[in-house]
Each structure stands twice: as structure tokens, then as C-alpha cells.
């Protein structure tokens, strides 16, 4: 037997069909997460500037997957430039074949990822065109900051708006915009929660000390300005 020949016991194991079946099963378990990191399909819907719906194969049929574009954030639909941002995403991706590199799943159950149409990085293109901000809280690709600075310097897209209207969604939903639906202080009834919170006239997320207090003000006091994106979850940074 040569110095580098495998021991007889290993040769016997390799020749055992049960051992090979187990090894194949382990290999599939290890590679499954890698195989599931990309989705490919047709973009059949655009909800807003950073959310699309992808129609992907599902066995013998198809299924729709809601995709939140990762690392970027576009204006909410009711914000200045919100509808323009949605139109920009539609121009780039709607009714086209796309590939999504999956990064995560958000608390709404949406797939979070980087979308590509051909060789075009859709997420980066939205920032480059001034239709989106680089989302600092979840940023991994630092090159998006350079694209944002470039768009800002060239006054592209939302960067052509007056400064007062260029408010990132994560600030806009935190008291940066006063909504007409916010109840005036005088009309809010005196109320106290079991946690000791009272309707004391607070209106903005920056005034909240906890998620529980924000929820109390939204549901009990009717302060709708805490829920900028109308998802029934107040103050995203506190209640994420």
C-alpha cells in the first residue's frame, strides 16, 4: 500500500451505498441556503418606489413574491416625489425579467434584496437617479452613499426639491410632517393606560420614550402623525 493510499476502512465506507446517500443528504443541507439566495422571475407589480412584486416559478405553477429593495429608501407615496419614485421603479423594472439577490426577510414577511434587470442594479440606479436615499440603518454597500452624493450634487430627482421637502421617510414618519388627521390637543380626551401613560399632548415620535408609549398615543389618543406610512405601527425606530 502506498503512503498516500486511503485506509481500507475508508474505501469500505465509500463503497457503502448508505454512506454515500447520507453524504449526499448532508451536502444538500449545506448547499440549500446558497441555492435559495436568488429569485428569478417577471416583475408584475410595483407598490411604491422601493417595493415590487415578482412572479417566480413554484413547481408546476407560479407564485408572487413581494420584494422590498434592500439598503435604499424612497419617499412614501404621500411625500413629495413619492409617486415619481414609484414611476421610476416602474420604468426600470415593471413587466421585465428580474433577478433578486435575497438579503433578508422583513417583519412584514417581505423578501428583502438587491434587484437586477439584466446587468442593471435597480437599487443603485434608483439612488443614482435621485429617486431614493441610501438607507443608513441597513446599509452594507457603501458605494450607495457615493451615488447619493453624486445625485444630490447634480440635483437629480428629489434633490431638485426645496430642502424642506427632501425629508427621508425614516424622519418623515417620526414627527417631521404634521398630518391633518392629527387630533388637536383640546379634543383629545384625558386617558390613562395601565402603563401610566396619559394623553398629554405629545404629537411626535421624538417625544416618545418607548414603543409602548407610542402605541398608546396612536391607539388611545388618536395621534396619527406617529404612523406616517399608515401600517398601524407607530414610530418605526422605536417599534421595529
Short mmCIF file of C-alpha atoms in Angstrom, two decimals:
data_model
loop_
_atom_site.label_atom_id
_atom_site.label_comp_id
_atom_site.label_asym_id
_atom_site.label_seq_id
_atom_site.Cartn_x
_atom_site.Cartn_y
_atom_site.Cartn_z
CA UNK A 1 0.00 0.00 0.00
CA UNK A 2 1.40 3.46 -0.99
CA UNK A 3 1.93 6.21 1.60
CA UNK A 4 -0.99 8.24 0.27
CA UNK A 5 -3.46 5.42 -0.37
CA UNK A 6 -6.68 5.74 1.75
CA UNK A 7 -7.07 3.19 4.55
CA UNK A 8 -9.09 0.10 3.75
CA UNK A 9 -11.79 1.14 6.21
CA UNK A 10 -12.39 4.39 4.28
CA UNK A 11 -12.56 2.54 0.98
CA UNK A 12 -15.16 0.25 2.52
CA UNK A 13 -17.17 3.26 3.75
CA UNK A 14 -17.07 5.00 0.36
CA UNK A 15 -18.30 1.85 -1.36
CA UNK A 16 -21.27 1.58 1.02
CA UNK A 17 -24.39 2.98 -0.75
CA UNK A 18 -25.97 4.00 2.57
CA UNK A 19 -22.91 6.06 3.49
CA UNK A 20 -22.95 7.76 0.09
CA UNK A 21 -26.66 8.52 0.48
CA UNK A 22 -26.03 10.11 3.89
CA UNK A 23 -23.12 12.14 2.48
CA UNK A 24 -25.34 13.40 -0.36
CA UNK A 25 -28.07 14.39 2.11
CA UNK A 26 -25.59 16.34 4.25
CA UNK A 27 -24.26 18.08 1.13
CA UNK A 28 -27.78 19.14 0.13
CA UNK A 29 -28.44 20.53 3.61
CA UNK A 30 -25.24 22.58 3.47
CA UNK A 31 -25.88 23.98 0.00
CA UNK A 32 -29.65 24.62 0.32
CA UNK A 33 -29.23 28.12 1.84
CA UNK A 34 -26.91 29.07 -1.01
CA UNK A 35 -29.33 27.80 -3.63
CA UNK A 36 -32.18 29.81 -2.07
CA UNK A 37 -30.41 33.19 -2.09
CA UNK A 38 -31.66 34.23 -5.53
CA UNK A 39 -35.08 34.59 -7.11
CA UNK A 40 -35.70 34.99 -10.81
CA UNK A 41 -38.97 35.97 -12.42
CA UNK A 42 -41.08 38.67 -14.01
CA UNK A 43 -41.94 41.92 -12.25
CA UNK A 44 -45.74 42.03 -12.27
CA UNK A 45 -46.36 44.81 -9.77
CA UNK A 46 -44.86 47.95 -8.26
CA UNK A 47 -46.35 49.05 -4.92
CA UNK A 48 -44.16 52.09 -4.34
CA UNK A 49 -40.66 53.36 -5.06
CA UNK A 50 -38.88 50.51 -3.28
CA UNK A 51 -41.34 47.59 -3.34
CA UNK A 52 -42.15 45.31 -6.27
CA UNK A 53 -43.89 42.00 -6.87
CA UNK A 54 -42.00 39.22 -8.61
CA UNK A 55 -43.74 36.28 -10.31
CA UNK A 56 -41.50 33.25 -9.80
CA UNK A 57 -41.77 29.55 -10.70
CA UNK A 58 -43.29 27.37 -7.99
CA UNK A 59 -43.25 23.76 -9.06
CA UNK A 60 -45.65 23.36 -11.96
CA UNK A 61 -47.14 26.82 -11.46
CA UNK A 62 -46.08 30.29 -10.30
CA UNK A 63 -46.30 32.38 -7.15
CA UNK A 64 -46.00 36.08 -6.37
CA UNK A 65 -43.24 37.27 -4.05
CA UNK A 66 -43.30 40.77 -2.55
CA UNK A 67 -39.80 42.23 -2.64
CA UNK A 68 -38.61 45.21 -0.59
CA UNK A 69 -35.49 46.63 -2.24
CA UNK A 70 -32.73 46.48 0.34
CA UNK A 71 -30.32 49.20 1.52
CA UNK A 72 -32.36 52.02 -0.01
CA UNK A 73 -35.46 54.00 0.95
CA UNK A 74 -37.71 56.04 -1.32
CA UNK A 75 -40.25 58.73 -0.39
CA UNK A 76 -43.58 57.45 0.91
CA UNK A 77 -46.42 57.73 -1.61
CA UNK A 78 -47.86 60.78 0.18
CA UNK A 79 -44.49 62.51 0.43
CA UNK A 80 -43.15 64.90 -2.19
CA UNK A 81 -41.66 62.82 -5.03
CA UNK A 82 -43.33 59.63 -3.75
CA UNK A 83 -45.30 58.97 -6.94
CA UNK A 84 -42.33 59.94 -9.09
CA UNK A 85 -40.16 57.41 -7.28
CA UNK A 86 -42.78 54.72 -7.91
CA UNK A 87 -42.84 55.65 -11.59
CA UNK A 88 -39.05 55.46 -11.76
CA UNK A 89 -39.07 51.90 -10.39
CA UNK A 90 -41.82 51.01 -12.87
CA UNK A 91 -39.75 52.37 -15.75
CA UNK A 92 -36.76 50.32 -14.63
CA UNK A 93 -38.41 47.01 -13.80
CA UNK A 94 -42.12 46.63 -14.48
CA UNK A 95 -43.06 43.84 -16.90
CA UNK A 96 -39.39 42.84 -17.17
CA UNK A 97 -37.43 39.75 -16.14
CA UNK A 98 -35.52 40.41 -12.93
CA UNK A 99 -33.16 38.63 -10.60
CA UNK A 100 -33.28 39.31 -6.86
CA UNK A 101 -30.34 38.51 -4.61
CA UNK A 102 -32.05 37.83 -1.29
CA UNK A 103 -30.62 39.55 1.78
CA UNK A 104 -33.27 39.12 4.46
CA UNK A 105 -36.98 38.91 5.31
CA UNK A 106 -38.55 41.95 6.98
CA UNK A 107 -41.15 42.00 9.77
CA UNK A 108 -43.96 42.22 7.20
CA UNK A 109 -42.83 38.94 5.63
CA UNK A 110 -41.46 40.63 2.52
CA UNK A 111 -38.29 39.39 0.88
CA UNK A 112 -35.54 42.00 1.14
CA UNK A 113 -32.94 42.03 -1.60
CA UNK A 114 -30.99 43.58 -4.42
CA UNK A 115 -32.83 43.54 -7.76
CA UNK A 116 -31.19 43.30 -11.18
CA UNK A 117 -32.72 43.70 -14.64
CA UNK A 118 -30.12 42.33 -16.98
CA UNK A 119 -26.87 43.90 -15.78
CA UNK A 120 -28.64 46.90 -14.24
CA UNK A 121 -28.55 47.15 -10.44
CA UNK A 122 -32.04 48.56 -9.83
CA UNK A 123 -31.38 49.56 -6.21
CA UNK A 124 -28.27 51.52 -7.15
CA UNK A 125 -29.94 53.05 -10.20
CA UNK A 126 -32.76 54.46 -8.06
CA UNK A 127 -30.23 56.19 -5.82
CA UNK A 128 -28.24 57.37 -8.85
CA UNK A 129 -31.35 58.93 -10.40
CA UNK A 130 -32.23 60.72 -7.19
CA UNK A 131 -35.33 58.61 -6.54
CA UNK A 132 -34.03 57.04 -3.32
CA UNK A 133 -31.77 57.57 -0.35
CA UNK A 134 -29.14 55.13 0.82
CA UNK A 135 -30.78 53.59 3.91
CA UNK A 136 -28.11 54.19 6.57
CA UNK A 137 -29.64 51.89 9.16
CA UNK A 138 -29.36 48.82 6.92
CA UNK A 139 -26.53 49.86 4.60
CA UNK A 140 -23.92 47.30 3.58
CA UNK A 141 -22.83 48.65 0.20
CA UNK A 142 -21.02 51.91 0.92
CA UNK A 143 -20.92 52.78 -2.80
CA UNK A 144 -24.60 53.78 -2.49
CA UNK A 145 -23.51 56.77 -0.40
CA UNK A 146 -21.30 57.98 -3.25
CA UNK A 147 -24.18 57.60 -5.72
CA UNK A 148 -26.44 59.56 -3.40
CA UNK A 149 -23.88 62.36 -3.06
CA UNK A 150 -23.50 62.44 -6.85
CA UNK A 151 -27.27 62.71 -7.38
CA UNK A 152 -27.50 65.42 -4.74
CA UNK A 153 -24.71 67.46 -6.30
CA UNK A 154 -26.36 67.19 -9.72
CA UNK A 155 -29.81 67.99 -8.26
CA UNK A 156 -31.34 64.88 -9.79
CA UNK A 157 -34.78 63.66 -8.85
CA UNK A 158 -35.85 64.51 -5.31
CA UNK A 159 -32.67 66.55 -4.85
CA UNK A 160 -34.20 69.22 -7.08
CA UNK A 161 -36.95 69.76 -4.49
CA UNK A 162 -36.76 72.56 -1.92
CA UNK A 163 -34.75 71.40 1.08
CA UNK A 164 -37.82 71.38 3.34
CA UNK A 165 -39.43 68.76 1.08
CA UNK A 166 -36.40 66.48 0.93
CA UNK A 167 -37.15 64.53 4.10
CA UNK A 168 -36.14 60.84 4.33
CA UNK A 169 -39.08 58.54 5.14
CA UNK A 170 -37.48 57.43 8.41
CA UNK A 171 -37.70 61.07 9.59
CA UNK A 172 -40.97 61.94 7.87
CA UNK A 173 -42.78 59.21 9.80
CA UNK A 174 -41.27 60.38 13.08
CA UNK A 175 -42.96 63.70 13.54
CA UNK A 176 -41.31 65.52 10.67
CA UNK A 177 -44.66 66.07 8.96
CA UNK A 178 -47.76 67.28 10.77
CA UNK A 179 -50.79 65.49 9.35
CA UNK A 180 -54.26 66.97 9.06
CA UNK A 181 -55.54 63.81 10.77
CA UNK A 182 -53.68 64.60 13.98
CA UNK A 183 -56.24 65.40 16.66
CA UNK A 184 -55.84 68.81 18.29
CA UNK A 185 -54.77 68.68 21.92
CA UNK A 186 -58.02 70.16 23.15
CA UNK A 187 -60.08 67.40 21.52
CA UNK A 188 -58.07 64.51 22.95
CA UNK A 189 -59.84 63.06 25.97
CA UNK A 190 -57.97 62.53 29.18
CA UNK A 191 -56.96 58.88 29.22
CA UNK A 192 -54.54 56.76 31.17
CA UNK A 193 -53.13 53.37 30.23
CA UNK A 194 -52.17 50.63 32.65
CA UNK A 195 -48.57 51.60 31.98
CA UNK A 196 -49.23 55.06 33.40
CA UNK A 197 -49.29 56.89 30.04
CA UNK A 198 -51.62 59.83 29.57
CA UNK A 199 -52.81 61.80 26.54
CA UNK A 200 -50.72 64.81 27.44
CA UNK A 201 -50.49 66.49 24.06
CA UNK A 202 -47.44 64.76 22.59
CA UNK A 203 -47.53 64.54 18.79
CA UNK A 204 -44.12 63.42 17.55
CA UNK A 205 -42.01 60.27 17.75
CA UNK A 206 -39.10 62.27 19.11
CA UNK A 207 -41.23 62.94 22.19
CA UNK A 208 -41.89 59.24 22.87
CA UNK A 209 -39.88 57.38 25.49
CA UNK A 210 -40.79 53.85 24.36
CA UNK A 211 -42.69 51.83 21.78
CA UNK A 212 -45.43 51.19 24.37
CA UNK A 213 -45.97 54.91 24.84
CA UNK A 214 -46.06 55.45 21.07
CA UNK A 215 -48.67 52.70 20.67
CA UNK A 216 -50.75 54.27 23.46
CA UNK A 217 -50.70 57.68 21.78
CA UNK A 218 -51.62 56.17 18.41
CA UNK A 219 -54.43 53.86 19.52
CA UNK A 220 -55.82 55.64 22.59
CA UNK A 221 -55.08 59.30 21.92
CA UNK A 222 -55.56 59.14 18.14
CA UNK A 223 -52.26 60.83 17.26
CA UNK A 224 -51.99 59.69 13.65
CA UNK A 225 -48.80 61.62 12.94
CA UNK A 226 -46.94 58.76 14.68
CA UNK A 227 -47.93 56.40 11.86
CA UNK A 228 -46.54 58.13 8.79
CA UNK A 229 -46.75 55.13 6.46
CA UNK A 230 -50.23 54.01 7.64
CA UNK A 231 -49.14 50.48 8.62
CA UNK A 232 -50.65 50.75 12.13
CA UNK A 233 -47.15 50.58 13.64
CA UNK A 234 -46.05 53.88 15.20
CA UNK A 235 -42.53 55.28 15.31
CA UNK A 236 -40.67 52.67 13.27
CA UNK A 237 -37.33 53.20 15.02
CA UNK A 238 -38.85 52.56 18.43
CA UNK A 239 -41.15 49.71 17.40
CA UNK A 240 -39.07 47.93 14.76
#
